[in-house]
mmCIF file of C-alpha atoms and ligand atoms in Angstrom:
data_model
loop_
_atom_site.group_PDB
_atom_site.id
_atom_site.type_symbol
_atom_site.label_atom_id
_atom_site.label_comp_id
_atom_site.label_asym_id
_atom_site.label_seq_id
_atom_site.Cartn_x
_atom_site.Cartn_y
_atom_site.Cartn_z
ATOM 1 C CA UNK E 244 15.607 24.386 -0.077
ATOM 2 C CA UNK E 245 18.035 22.880 -2.627
ATOM 3 C CA UNK E 246 17.216 22.189 -6.270
ATOM 4 C CA UNK E 247 19.425 20.037 -8.477
ATOM 5 C CA UNK E 248 19.024 18.923 -12.093
ATOM 6 C CA UNK E 249 21.418 16.180 -13.180
ATOM 7 C CA UNK E 250 21.749 15.724 -16.956
ATOM 8 C CA UNK E 251 18.957 13.682 -18.643
ATOM 9 C CA UNK E 252 16.812 14.135 -15.597
ATOM 10 C CA UNK E 253 13.937 16.207 -14.267
ATOM 11 C CA UNK E 254 14.242 18.952 -11.626
ATOM 12 C CA UNK E 255 14.535 17.507 -8.133
ATOM 13 C CA UNK E 256 13.447 19.539 -5.099
ATOM 14 C CA UNK E 257 14.218 18.876 -1.440
ATOM 15 C CA UNK E 258 11.891 21.015 0.702
ATOM 16 C CA UNK E 259 12.438 20.994 4.465
ATOM 17 C CA UNK E 260 8.902 21.897 5.540
ATOM 18 C CA UNK E 261 5.395 20.799 4.570
ATOM 19 C CA UNK E 262 4.487 24.342 3.539
ATOM 20 C CA UNK E 263 7.491 24.555 1.182
ATOM 21 C CA UNK E 264 6.497 21.230 -0.363
ATOM 22 C CA UNK E 265 2.883 22.352 -0.841
ATOM 23 C CA UNK E 266 3.981 25.662 -2.313
ATOM 24 C CA UNK E 267 6.170 23.880 -4.863
ATOM 25 C CA UNK E 268 3.546 21.372 -5.950
ATOM 26 C CA UNK E 269 0.901 24.075 -6.330
ATOM 27 C CA UNK E 270 3.029 26.696 -8.060
ATOM 28 C CA UNK E 271 4.839 24.593 -10.643
ATOM 29 C CA UNK E 272 3.014 22.418 -13.123
ATOM 30 C CA UNK E 273 3.082 18.617 -13.146
ATOM 31 C CA UNK E 274 5.424 17.909 -10.232
ATOM 32 C CA UNK E 275 5.157 14.724 -8.153
ATOM 33 C CA UNK E 276 6.000 13.871 -4.579
ATOM 34 C CA UNK E 277 8.477 11.090 -3.887
ATOM 35 C CA UNK E 278 9.732 9.540 -0.659
ATOM 36 C CA UNK E 279 12.000 6.494 -1.099
ATOM 37 C CA UNK E 280 11.218 6.509 -4.860
ATOM 38 C CA UNK E 281 11.475 2.707 -4.960
ATOM 39 C CA UNK E 282 8.061 2.477 -6.614
ATOM 40 C CA UNK E 283 8.220 5.681 -8.648
ATOM 41 C CA UNK E 284 11.614 5.017 -10.237
ATOM 42 C CA UNK E 285 10.723 1.539 -11.483
ATOM 43 C CA UNK E 286 7.453 2.808 -12.950
ATOM 44 C CA UNK E 287 9.280 5.762 -14.472
ATOM 45 C CA UNK E 288 11.872 3.476 -16.101
ATOM 46 C CA UNK E 289 9.033 1.478 -17.655
ATOM 47 C CA UNK E 290 7.363 4.615 -18.997
ATOM 48 C CA UNK E 291 4.423 4.317 -16.606
ATOM 49 C CA UNK E 292 5.107 7.441 -14.547
ATOM 50 C CA UNK E 293 5.412 10.880 -16.067
ATOM 51 C CA UNK E 294 6.336 14.019 -14.212
ATOM 52 C CA UNK E 295 8.117 17.290 -14.967
ATOM 53 C CA UNK E 296 9.864 17.298 -11.588
ATOM 54 C CA UNK E 297 10.158 15.450 -8.291
ATOM 55 C CA UNK E 298 9.569 16.831 -4.801
ATOM 56 C CA UNK E 299 11.392 14.659 -2.255
ATOM 57 C CA UNK E 300 9.566 14.640 1.106
ATOM 58 C CA UNK E 301 12.235 12.823 3.125
ATOM 59 C CA UNK E 302 14.015 15.991 4.331
ATOM 60 C CA UNK E 303 10.922 17.111 6.229
ATOM 61 C CA UNK E 304 11.865 16.152 9.792
ATOM 62 C CA UNK E 305 8.308 15.840 11.144
ATOM 63 C CA UNK E 306 7.569 13.147 8.543
ATOM 64 C CA UNK E 307 10.540 11.038 9.629
ATOM 65 C CA UNK E 308 9.719 10.406 13.291
ATOM 66 C CA UNK E 309 7.436 8.047 15.235
ATOM 67 C CA UNK E 310 6.202 8.412 18.812
ATOM 68 C CA UNK E 311 3.237 7.808 21.141
ATOM 69 C CA UNK E 312 0.835 10.755 20.978
ATOM 70 C CA UNK E 313 -1.942 10.653 23.606
ATOM 71 C CA UNK E 314 -3.964 7.487 23.086
ATOM 72 C CA UNK E 315 -2.421 6.918 19.646
ATOM 73 C CA UNK E 316 0.924 5.989 18.162
ATOM 74 C CA UNK E 317 1.967 8.373 15.392
ATOM 75 C CA UNK E 318 4.205 7.232 12.526
ATOM 76 C CA UNK E 319 5.613 9.803 10.086
ATOM 77 C CA UNK E 320 4.882 8.964 6.453
ATOM 78 C CA UNK E 321 8.587 9.182 5.533
ATOM 79 C CA UNK E 322 9.711 6.645 8.145
ATOM 80 C CA UNK E 323 11.600 3.905 6.319
ATOM 81 C CA UNK E 324 10.475 0.281 6.471
ATOM 82 C CA UNK E 325 13.844 -0.754 7.946
ATOM 83 C CA UNK E 326 13.266 1.794 10.746
ATOM 84 C CA UNK E 327 9.819 0.301 11.394
ATOM 85 C CA UNK E 328 11.420 -3.148 11.693
ATOM 86 C CA UNK E 329 14.053 -1.845 14.148
ATOM 87 C CA UNK E 330 11.624 0.213 16.267
ATOM 88 C CA UNK E 331 11.326 -1.410 19.768
ATOM 89 C CA UNK E 332 7.933 0.205 20.521
ATOM 90 C CA UNK E 333 6.372 -1.010 17.266
ATOM 91 C CA UNK E 334 7.887 -4.456 17.890
ATOM 92 C CA UNK E 335 6.305 -4.598 21.328
ATOM 93 C CA UNK E 336 2.833 -3.255 20.526
ATOM 94 C CA UNK E 337 2.271 -3.714 16.773
ATOM 95 C CA UNK E 338 4.055 -6.933 15.750
ATOM 96 C CA UNK E 339 1.879 -7.296 12.651
ATOM 97 C CA UNK E 340 3.324 -4.070 11.230
ATOM 98 C CA UNK E 341 6.846 -5.404 11.680
ATOM 99 C CA UNK E 342 5.863 -8.665 10.000
ATOM 100 C CA UNK E 343 4.311 -6.785 7.088
ATOM 101 C CA UNK E 344 7.373 -4.534 6.715
ATOM 102 C CA UNK E 345 9.703 -7.554 6.740
ATOM 103 C CA UNK E 346 7.685 -9.060 3.887
ATOM 104 C CA UNK E 347 8.218 -6.066 1.577
ATOM 105 C CA UNK E 348 10.847 -6.409 -1.185
ATOM 106 C CA UNK E 349 14.433 -6.870 0.101
ATOM 107 C CA UNK E 350 16.542 -5.416 2.966
ATOM 108 C CA UNK E 351 18.245 -2.994 0.561
ATOM 109 C CA UNK E 352 14.929 -1.674 -0.771
ATOM 110 C CA UNK E 353 13.508 -1.446 2.770
ATOM 111 C CA UNK E 354 16.404 0.876 3.712
ATOM 112 C CA UNK E 355 15.007 3.337 1.185
ATOM 113 C CA UNK E 356 11.266 2.561 0.998
ATOM 114 C CA UNK E 357 8.927 4.483 3.309
ATOM 115 C CA UNK E 358 5.672 3.527 4.970
ATOM 116 C CA UNK E 359 3.802 6.429 3.311
ATOM 117 C CA UNK E 360 5.091 5.533 -0.151
ATOM 118 C CA UNK E 361 4.036 1.955 0.496
ATOM 119 C CA UNK E 362 0.446 2.985 1.212
ATOM 120 C CA UNK E 363 0.409 4.997 -2.019
ATOM 121 C CA UNK E 364 2.365 2.671 -4.312
ATOM 122 C CA UNK E 365 0.859 2.081 -7.755
ATOM 123 C CA UNK E 366 -1.419 -0.888 -8.516
ATOM 124 C CA UNK E 367 0.158 -3.695 -10.512
ATOM 125 C CA UNK E 368 -0.714 -6.180 -13.273
ATOM 126 C CA UNK E 369 1.445 -8.538 -15.350
ATOM 127 C CA UNK E 370 0.207 -6.809 -18.511
ATOM 128 C CA UNK E 371 1.052 -3.326 -17.227
ATOM 129 C CA UNK E 372 4.353 -3.672 -15.338
ATOM 130 C CA UNK E 373 6.367 -4.311 -18.469
ATOM 131 C CA UNK E 374 8.775 -2.264 -20.552
ATOM 132 C CA UNK E 375 7.393 0.320 -22.966
ATOM 133 C CA UNK E 376 8.554 -1.909 -25.847
ATOM 134 C CA UNK E 377 6.713 -4.950 -24.433
ATOM 135 C CA UNK E 378 3.504 -2.983 -23.979
ATOM 136 C CA UNK E 379 3.727 -1.482 -27.441
ATOM 137 C CA UNK E 380 4.119 -4.967 -28.934
ATOM 138 C CA UNK E 381 1.320 -6.537 -26.852
ATOM 139 C CA UNK E 382 -1.011 -3.584 -27.319
ATOM 140 C CA UNK E 383 -1.807 -0.954 -24.709
ATOM 141 C CA UNK E 384 -4.443 -1.794 -22.105
ATOM 142 C CA UNK E 385 -6.900 0.523 -20.315
ATOM 143 C CA UNK E 386 -4.349 1.510 -17.656
ATOM 144 C CA UNK E 387 -1.906 2.861 -20.242
ATOM 145 C CA UNK E 388 -4.247 4.572 -22.644
ATOM 146 C CA UNK E 389 -5.543 1.579 -24.636
ATOM 147 C CA UNK E 390 -9.194 0.650 -25.081
ATOM 148 C CA UNK E 391 -9.315 -2.904 -23.728
ATOM 149 C CA UNK E 392 -8.278 -4.811 -20.617
ATOM 150 C CA UNK E 393 -5.873 -7.502 -21.832
ATOM 151 C CA UNK E 394 -6.472 -9.629 -18.725
ATOM 152 C CA UNK E 395 -10.261 -9.848 -19.026
ATOM 153 C CA UNK E 396 -11.019 -8.690 -22.573
ATOM 154 C CA UNK E 397 -13.435 -6.177 -21.041
ATOM 155 C CA UNK E 398 -13.673 -2.545 -22.054
ATOM 156 C CA UNK E 399 -15.052 -1.001 -18.894
ATOM 157 C CA UNK E 400 -12.777 -1.436 -15.923
ATOM 158 C CA UNK E 401 -9.207 -2.090 -14.943
ATOM 159 C CA UNK E 402 -8.762 -4.647 -12.150
ATOM 160 C CA UNK E 403 -5.051 -4.068 -11.543
ATOM 161 C CA UNK E 404 -4.051 -5.335 -8.096
ATOM 162 C CA UNK E 405 -3.621 -3.198 -5.010
ATOM 163 C CA UNK E 406 -0.267 -4.525 -3.731
ATOM 164 C CA UNK E 407 0.695 -2.644 -0.581
ATOM 165 C CA UNK E 408 1.595 -5.075 2.217
ATOM 166 C CA UNK E 409 1.609 -2.392 4.910
ATOM 167 C CA UNK E 410 -1.972 -1.288 4.221
ATOM 168 C CA UNK E 411 -3.682 -4.566 5.272
ATOM 169 C CA UNK E 412 -1.685 -4.684 8.523
ATOM 170 C CA UNK E 413 -2.470 -1.052 9.359
ATOM 171 C CA UNK E 414 -6.138 -1.258 8.344
ATOM 172 C CA UNK E 415 -6.635 -4.352 10.512
ATOM 173 C CA UNK E 416 -5.431 -2.203 13.454
ATOM 174 C CA UNK E 417 -7.946 0.566 12.595
ATOM 175 C CA UNK E 418 -5.238 2.994 11.449
ATOM 176 C CA UNK E 419 -6.131 6.507 10.357
ATOM 177 C CA UNK E 420 -4.084 8.798 8.138
ATOM 178 C CA UNK E 421 -3.487 12.535 8.318
ATOM 179 C CA UNK E 422 -3.659 14.137 4.866
ATOM 180 C CA UNK E 423 -2.812 17.743 4.083
ATOM 181 C CA UNK E 424 -3.198 19.893 0.984
ATOM 182 C CA UNK E 425 -2.993 23.639 0.441
ATOM 183 C CA UNK E 426 -6.514 24.206 1.772
ATOM 184 C CA UNK E 427 -6.964 21.820 4.674
ATOM 185 C CA UNK E 428 -5.797 18.986 6.860
ATOM 186 C CA UNK E 429 -7.983 15.929 7.451
ATOM 187 C CA UNK E 430 -7.891 12.672 9.389
ATOM 188 C CA UNK E 431 -9.528 9.678 7.705
ATOM 189 C CA UNK E 432 -9.604 5.899 8.178
ATOM 190 C CA UNK E 433 -6.826 4.469 6.012
ATOM 191 C CA UNK E 434 -9.199 2.329 3.938
ATOM 192 C CA UNK E 435 -10.975 5.502 2.702
ATOM 193 C CA UNK E 436 -7.848 6.446 0.724
ATOM 194 C CA UNK E 437 -8.587 3.855 -1.939
ATOM 195 C CA UNK E 438 -11.042 4.196 -4.820
ATOM 196 C CA UNK E 439 -11.408 0.646 -6.165
ATOM 197 C CA UNK E 440 -10.608 1.915 -9.678
ATOM 198 C CA UNK E 441 -7.530 0.133 -11.068
ATOM 199 C CA UNK E 442 -6.562 3.128 -13.201
ATOM 200 C CA UNK E 443 -6.712 5.844 -10.540
ATOM 201 C CA UNK E 444 -6.578 3.772 -7.406
ATOM 202 C CA UNK E 445 -6.312 6.521 -4.748
ATOM 203 C CA UNK E 446 -8.990 9.011 -3.729
ATOM 204 C CA UNK E 447 -6.387 11.772 -3.294
ATOM 205 C CA UNK E 448 -4.779 13.882 -6.002
ATOM 206 C CA UNK E 449 -1.033 14.254 -6.467
ATOM 207 C CA UNK E 450 -1.013 17.589 -4.616
ATOM 208 C CA UNK E 451 -1.902 16.058 -1.221
ATOM 209 C CA UNK E 452 0.700 14.963 1.302
ATOM 210 C CA UNK E 453 0.251 11.960 3.543
ATOM 211 C CA UNK E 454 1.709 13.236 6.836
ATOM 212 C CA UNK E 455 1.123 10.643 9.530
ATOM 213 C CA UNK E 456 -0.350 7.246 10.245
ATOM 214 C CA UNK E 457 -2.217 7.108 13.572
ATOM 215 C CA UNK E 458 -2.688 3.818 15.427
ATOM 216 C CA UNK E 459 -5.011 3.418 18.422
ATOM 217 C CA UNK E 460 -3.104 2.203 21.492
ATOM 218 C CA UNK E 461 -4.196 -0.707 23.712
ATOM 219 C CA UNK E 462 -7.172 -1.647 21.526
ATOM 220 C CA UNK E 463 -6.159 -5.017 20.156
ATOM 221 C CA UNK E 464 -5.203 -8.435 21.471
ATOM 222 C CA UNK E 465 -3.598 -10.380 18.651
ATOM 223 C CA UNK E 466 -2.897 -10.173 14.904
ATOM 224 C CA UNK E 467 -1.877 -12.518 12.099
ATOM 225 C CA UNK E 468 -0.232 -11.847 8.732
ATOM 226 C CA UNK E 469 -0.069 -14.090 5.629
ATOM 227 C CA UNK E 470 1.470 -13.367 2.244
ATOM 228 C CA UNK E 471 1.491 -15.462 -0.932
ATOM 229 C CA UNK E 472 4.344 -14.797 -3.367
ATOM 230 C CA UNK E 473 6.668 -16.654 -5.705
ATOM 231 C CA UNK E 474 9.729 -16.424 -3.442
ATOM 232 C CA UNK E 475 10.072 -15.434 0.194
ATOM 233 C CA UNK E 476 11.903 -12.266 -0.789
ATOM 234 C CA UNK E 477 11.730 -9.524 -3.418
ATOM 235 C CA UNK E 478 8.320 -10.432 -4.829
ATOM 236 C CA UNK E 479 5.165 -8.362 -4.698
ATOM 237 C CA UNK E 480 2.120 -10.000 -3.180
ATOM 238 C CA UNK E 481 -0.275 -12.342 -4.937
ATOM 239 C CA UNK E 482 -2.465 -12.321 -1.800
ATOM 240 C CA UNK E 483 -1.890 -10.702 1.593
ATOM 241 C CA UNK E 484 -4.190 -11.087 4.605
ATOM 242 C CA UNK E 485 -3.793 -9.269 7.912
ATOM 243 C CA UNK E 486 -6.300 -10.024 10.679
ATOM 244 C CA UNK E 487 -6.602 -8.466 14.117
ATOM 245 C CA UNK E 488 -8.673 -9.484 17.130
ATOM 246 C CA UNK E 489 -9.668 -6.368 19.089
ATOM 247 C CA UNK E 490 -10.497 -6.081 22.792
ATOM 248 C CA UNK E 491 -14.232 -5.796 22.025
ATOM 249 C CA UNK E 492 -14.025 -9.300 20.387
ATOM 250 C CA UNK E 493 -14.366 -7.795 16.897
ATOM 251 C CA UNK E 494 -12.054 -9.098 14.190
ATOM 252 C CA UNK E 495 -10.935 -6.801 11.404
ATOM 253 C CA UNK E 496 -9.439 -8.418 8.307
ATOM 254 C CA UNK E 497 -7.825 -6.547 5.414
ATOM 255 C CA UNK E 498 -6.550 -8.106 2.198
ATOM 256 C CA UNK E 499 -4.419 -6.911 -0.695
ATOM 257 C CA UNK E 500 -3.445 -8.492 -4.023
ATOM 258 C CA UNK E 501 -6.980 -9.607 -4.929
ATOM 259 C CA UNK E 502 -8.736 -6.413 -6.079
ATOM 260 C CA UNK E 503 -7.876 -2.837 -7.113
ATOM 261 C CA UNK E 504 -8.372 -1.746 -3.483
ATOM 262 C CA UNK E 505 -7.866 -3.345 -0.066
ATOM 263 C CA UNK E 506 -10.745 -5.663 0.836
ATOM 264 C CA UNK E 507 -11.925 -4.976 4.386
ATOM 265 C CA UNK E 508 -14.119 -7.268 6.473
ATOM 266 C CA UNK E 509 -15.388 -6.538 9.970
ATOM 267 C CA UNK E 510 -16.500 -9.650 11.771
ATOM 268 C CA UNK E 511 -16.378 -11.096 15.259
ATOM 269 C CA UNK E 512 -15.447 -14.207 17.157
ATOM 270 C CA UNK E 513 -17.852 -17.061 16.503
ATOM 271 C CA UNK E 514 -19.189 -15.915 13.095
ATOM 272 C CA UNK E 515 -19.314 -19.008 10.815
ATOM 273 C CA UNK E 516 -16.366 -19.325 8.423
ATOM 274 C CA UNK E 517 -18.625 -19.632 5.361
ATOM 275 C CA UNK E 518 -20.195 -16.230 6.019
ATOM 276 C CA UNK E 519 -16.770 -14.551 6.218
ATOM 277 C CA UNK E 520 -15.458 -16.363 3.147
ATOM 278 C CA UNK E 521 -18.573 -15.480 1.177
ATOM 279 C CA UNK E 522 -18.230 -11.776 2.000
ATOM 280 C CA UNK E 523 -14.566 -11.683 0.959
ATOM 281 C CA UNK E 524 -15.285 -13.664 -2.195
ATOM 282 C CA UNK E 525 -18.049 -11.222 -3.107
ATOM 283 C CA UNK E 526 -15.729 -8.229 -2.724
ATOM 284 C CA UNK E 527 -12.631 -9.819 -4.323
ATOM 285 C CA UNK E 528 -11.900 -9.390 -8.032
ATOM 286 C CA UNK E 529 -9.373 -12.136 -8.683
ATOM 287 C CA UNK E 530 -8.499 -12.350 -12.371
ATOM 288 C CA UNK E 531 -5.620 -13.844 -14.334
ATOM 289 C CA UNK E 532 -3.226 -10.901 -14.034
ATOM 290 C CA UNK E 533 -0.694 -12.399 -11.635
ATOM 291 C CA UNK E 534 2.094 -14.998 -11.689
ATOM 292 C CA UNK E 535 -0.265 -17.451 -9.929
ATOM 293 C CA UNK E 536 -3.470 -18.314 -11.741
ATOM 294 C CA UNK E 537 -6.885 -17.245 -10.533
ATOM 295 C CA UNK E 538 -7.958 -20.660 -9.227
ATOM 296 C CA UNK E 539 -4.790 -21.152 -7.181
ATOM 297 C CA UNK E 540 -5.138 -17.731 -5.549
ATOM 298 C CA UNK E 541 -8.778 -18.513 -4.703
ATOM 299 C CA UNK E 542 -7.707 -21.791 -3.101
ATOM 300 C CA UNK E 543 -4.962 -20.032 -1.128
ATOM 301 C CA UNK E 544 -7.436 -17.369 -0.030
ATOM 302 C CA UNK E 545 -9.514 -20.048 1.670
ATOM 303 C CA UNK E 546 -6.423 -21.710 3.172
ATOM 304 C CA UNK E 547 -5.022 -18.458 4.594
ATOM 305 C CA UNK E 548 -8.428 -17.462 5.955
ATOM 306 C CA UNK E 549 -8.770 -20.729 7.853
ATOM 307 C CA UNK E 550 -5.213 -20.365 9.194
ATOM 308 C CA UNK E 551 -5.740 -16.729 10.222
ATOM 309 C CA UNK E 552 -9.018 -17.355 12.041
ATOM 310 C CA UNK E 553 -7.618 -20.462 13.736
ATOM 311 C CA UNK E 554 -4.619 -18.477 15.007
ATOM 312 C CA UNK E 555 -7.020 -15.874 16.412
ATOM 313 C CA UNK E 556 -8.917 -18.730 18.151
ATOM 314 C CA UNK E 557 -12.028 -17.851 16.232
ATOM 315 C CA UNK E 558 -12.668 -21.201 14.541
HETATM 316 C C1 FAD X 795 11.846 -5.134 -6.576
HETATM 317 C C2 FAD X 795 10.748 -4.488 -5.789
HETATM 318 C C3 FAD X 795 10.008 -5.262 -4.925
HETATM 319 C C4 FAD X 795 8.955 -4.685 -4.202
HETATM 320 N N1 FAD X 795 8.243 -5.479 -3.366
HETATM 321 C C5 FAD X 795 7.219 -4.942 -2.666
HETATM 322 C C6 FAD X 795 6.471 -5.764 -1.782
HETATM 323 O O1 FAD X 795 6.750 -6.949 -1.589
HETATM 324 N N2 FAD X 795 5.424 -5.194 -1.126
HETATM 325 C C7 FAD X 795 5.093 -3.865 -1.273
HETATM 326 O O2 FAD X 795 4.140 -3.417 -0.625
HETATM 327 N N3 FAD X 795 5.798 -3.068 -2.103
HETATM 328 C C8 FAD X 795 6.858 -3.562 -2.787
HETATM 329 N N4 FAD X 795 7.592 -2.766 -3.623
HETATM 330 C C9 FAD X 795 7.144 -1.389 -3.894
HETATM 331 C C10 FAD X 795 7.835 -0.307 -3.065
HETATM 332 O O3 FAD X 795 9.204 -0.567 -2.923
HETATM 333 C C11 FAD X 795 7.218 -0.179 -1.672
HETATM 334 O O4 FAD X 795 5.813 -0.134 -1.754
HETATM 335 C C12 FAD X 795 7.744 1.050 -0.954
HETATM 336 O O5 FAD X 795 7.352 1.015 0.401
HETATM 337 C C13 FAD X 795 7.279 2.358 -1.581
HETATM 338 O O6 FAD X 795 7.743 3.411 -0.771
HETATM 339 P P1 FAD X 795 8.610 4.599 -1.364
HETATM 340 O O7 FAD X 795 8.905 5.525 -0.242
HETATM 341 O O8 FAD X 795 9.783 4.122 -2.119
HETATM 342 O O9 FAD X 795 7.526 5.232 -2.353
HETATM 343 P P2 FAD X 795 7.769 6.209 -3.595
HETATM 344 O O10 FAD X 795 8.216 5.416 -4.767
HETATM 345 O O11 FAD X 795 8.606 7.374 -3.201
HETATM 346 O O12 FAD X 795 6.273 6.746 -3.822
HETATM 347 C C14 FAD X 795 5.210 5.876 -4.141
HETATM 348 C C15 FAD X 795 3.963 6.745 -4.418
HETATM 349 O O13 FAD X 795 3.578 7.441 -3.253
HETATM 350 C C16 FAD X 795 3.616 8.868 -3.451
HETATM 351 N N5 FAD X 795 4.129 9.382 -2.175
HETATM 352 C C17 FAD X 795 5.192 8.919 -1.483
HETATM 353 N N6 FAD X 795 5.222 9.481 -0.264
HETATM 354 C C18 FAD X 795 4.161 10.330 -0.190
HETATM 355 C C19 FAD X 795 3.626 11.189 0.829
HETATM 356 N N7 FAD X 795 4.178 11.268 2.050
HETATM 357 N N8 FAD X 795 2.527 11.926 0.547
HETATM 358 C C20 FAD X 795 1.927 11.849 -0.678
HETATM 359 N N9 FAD X 795 2.380 11.044 -1.675
HETATM 360 C C21 FAD X 795 3.474 10.287 -1.419
HETATM 361 C C22 FAD X 795 4.490 9.089 -4.662
HETATM 362 O O14 FAD X 795 4.116 10.249 -5.361
HETATM 363 C C23 FAD X 795 4.186 7.824 -5.472
HETATM 364 O O15 FAD X 795 2.986 7.996 -6.171
HETATM 365 C C24 FAD X 795 8.668 -3.297 -4.336
HETATM 366 C C25 FAD X 795 9.445 -2.520 -5.201
HETATM 367 C C26 FAD X 795 10.472 -3.096 -5.912
HETATM 368 C C27 FAD X 795 11.294 -2.233 -6.822
HETATM 369 S S1 SF4 X 796 -6.268 -5.330 -15.285
HETATM 370 FE FE1 SF4 X 796 -6.524 -5.035 -17.492
HETATM 371 S S2 SF4 X 796 -6.621 -2.813 -17.813
HETATM 372 FE FE2 SF4 X 796 -5.825 -3.183 -15.766
HETATM 373 S S3 SF4 X 796 -3.600 -3.132 -15.987
HETATM 374 FE FE3 SF4 X 796 -4.230 -5.280 -16.199
HETATM 375 S S4 SF4 X 796 -4.568 -5.611 -18.384
HETATM 376 FE FE4 SF4 X 796 -4.474 -3.411 -18.023
#
């Protein structure tokens, strides 16, 4: 394992096995895992990510490969989004994942960004993703140590947006994730990773490694993917919806950009639109913390829902 420390930087470790990575994170204080670092580095520059050292997971070979595995397809957490887009198997069987990956950031960022890092990227808010100087001038909000939410004026909860585009696509396909820490390895449905708390939005601590994403094979018929953003490149989501029709006629929908966690709805062909819309509306927490205002995002939510269900021949 190599360790380098450029000037004005923190120690940077490049373990080649999972056990080396776990040993490092557990034996040295306040280290963090990184993969592509496209999320971490921007947050770090803005003073929103503190760590005494970085443990790069991308040299661990088993995390960088994808292949069918029994009745599942296994994707390593450190597989890059550009590799997902170029993967013929994923293109043939999981088009919605390719569509989601193509919607993330820009080609240059996708050459570096990984699927695992995407599932664990930090929640966002226009009052939080600003320079340290900006936040000092505006006053710190709950997510950066202040005592009030600037977006709502409330003092109890942070409703920063969950912004991963890959998560809705994968959740709609019933993906599971393999997590490992020093004590155990577990397999859980992807949606269980998220807490719904805008300040600490993941259920896992920073000493766990996301190893693989597991997708059931031959279980779905068709998927759709919609994303609202300012421009058709670079921008984070203001609303993402992925919907999948499964062979048992169930429809699973997963949404990001409208709450601190992914919103998940299990429905089926023929259920009235109003019932589905009502359930999503009840779970969503759309506030004015995005480029688009709250009312516009609510309108687009309805529009995208109608389009998604129509494309799945469910309306
Ligand atoms: C300009 C710009 C535009 C962007 N646009 C989008 C967008 O449209 N949609 C979108 O979804 N994202 C977007 N992003 C965010 C980011 O680029 C992607 O989410 C990317 O996929 C993150 O992956 P990464 O490997 O770079 O993660 P990293 O930055 O390396 O890590 C992100 C988080 O995951 C943790 N982590 C990473 N890998 C693991 C692992 N295997 N196990 C445990 N913890 C891990 C890190 O500790 C960190 O907390 C954008 C970023 C930028 C800078
Ligand atoms: S939702 Fe409120 S508390 Fe959360 S990041 Fe935005 S302004 Fe801060």
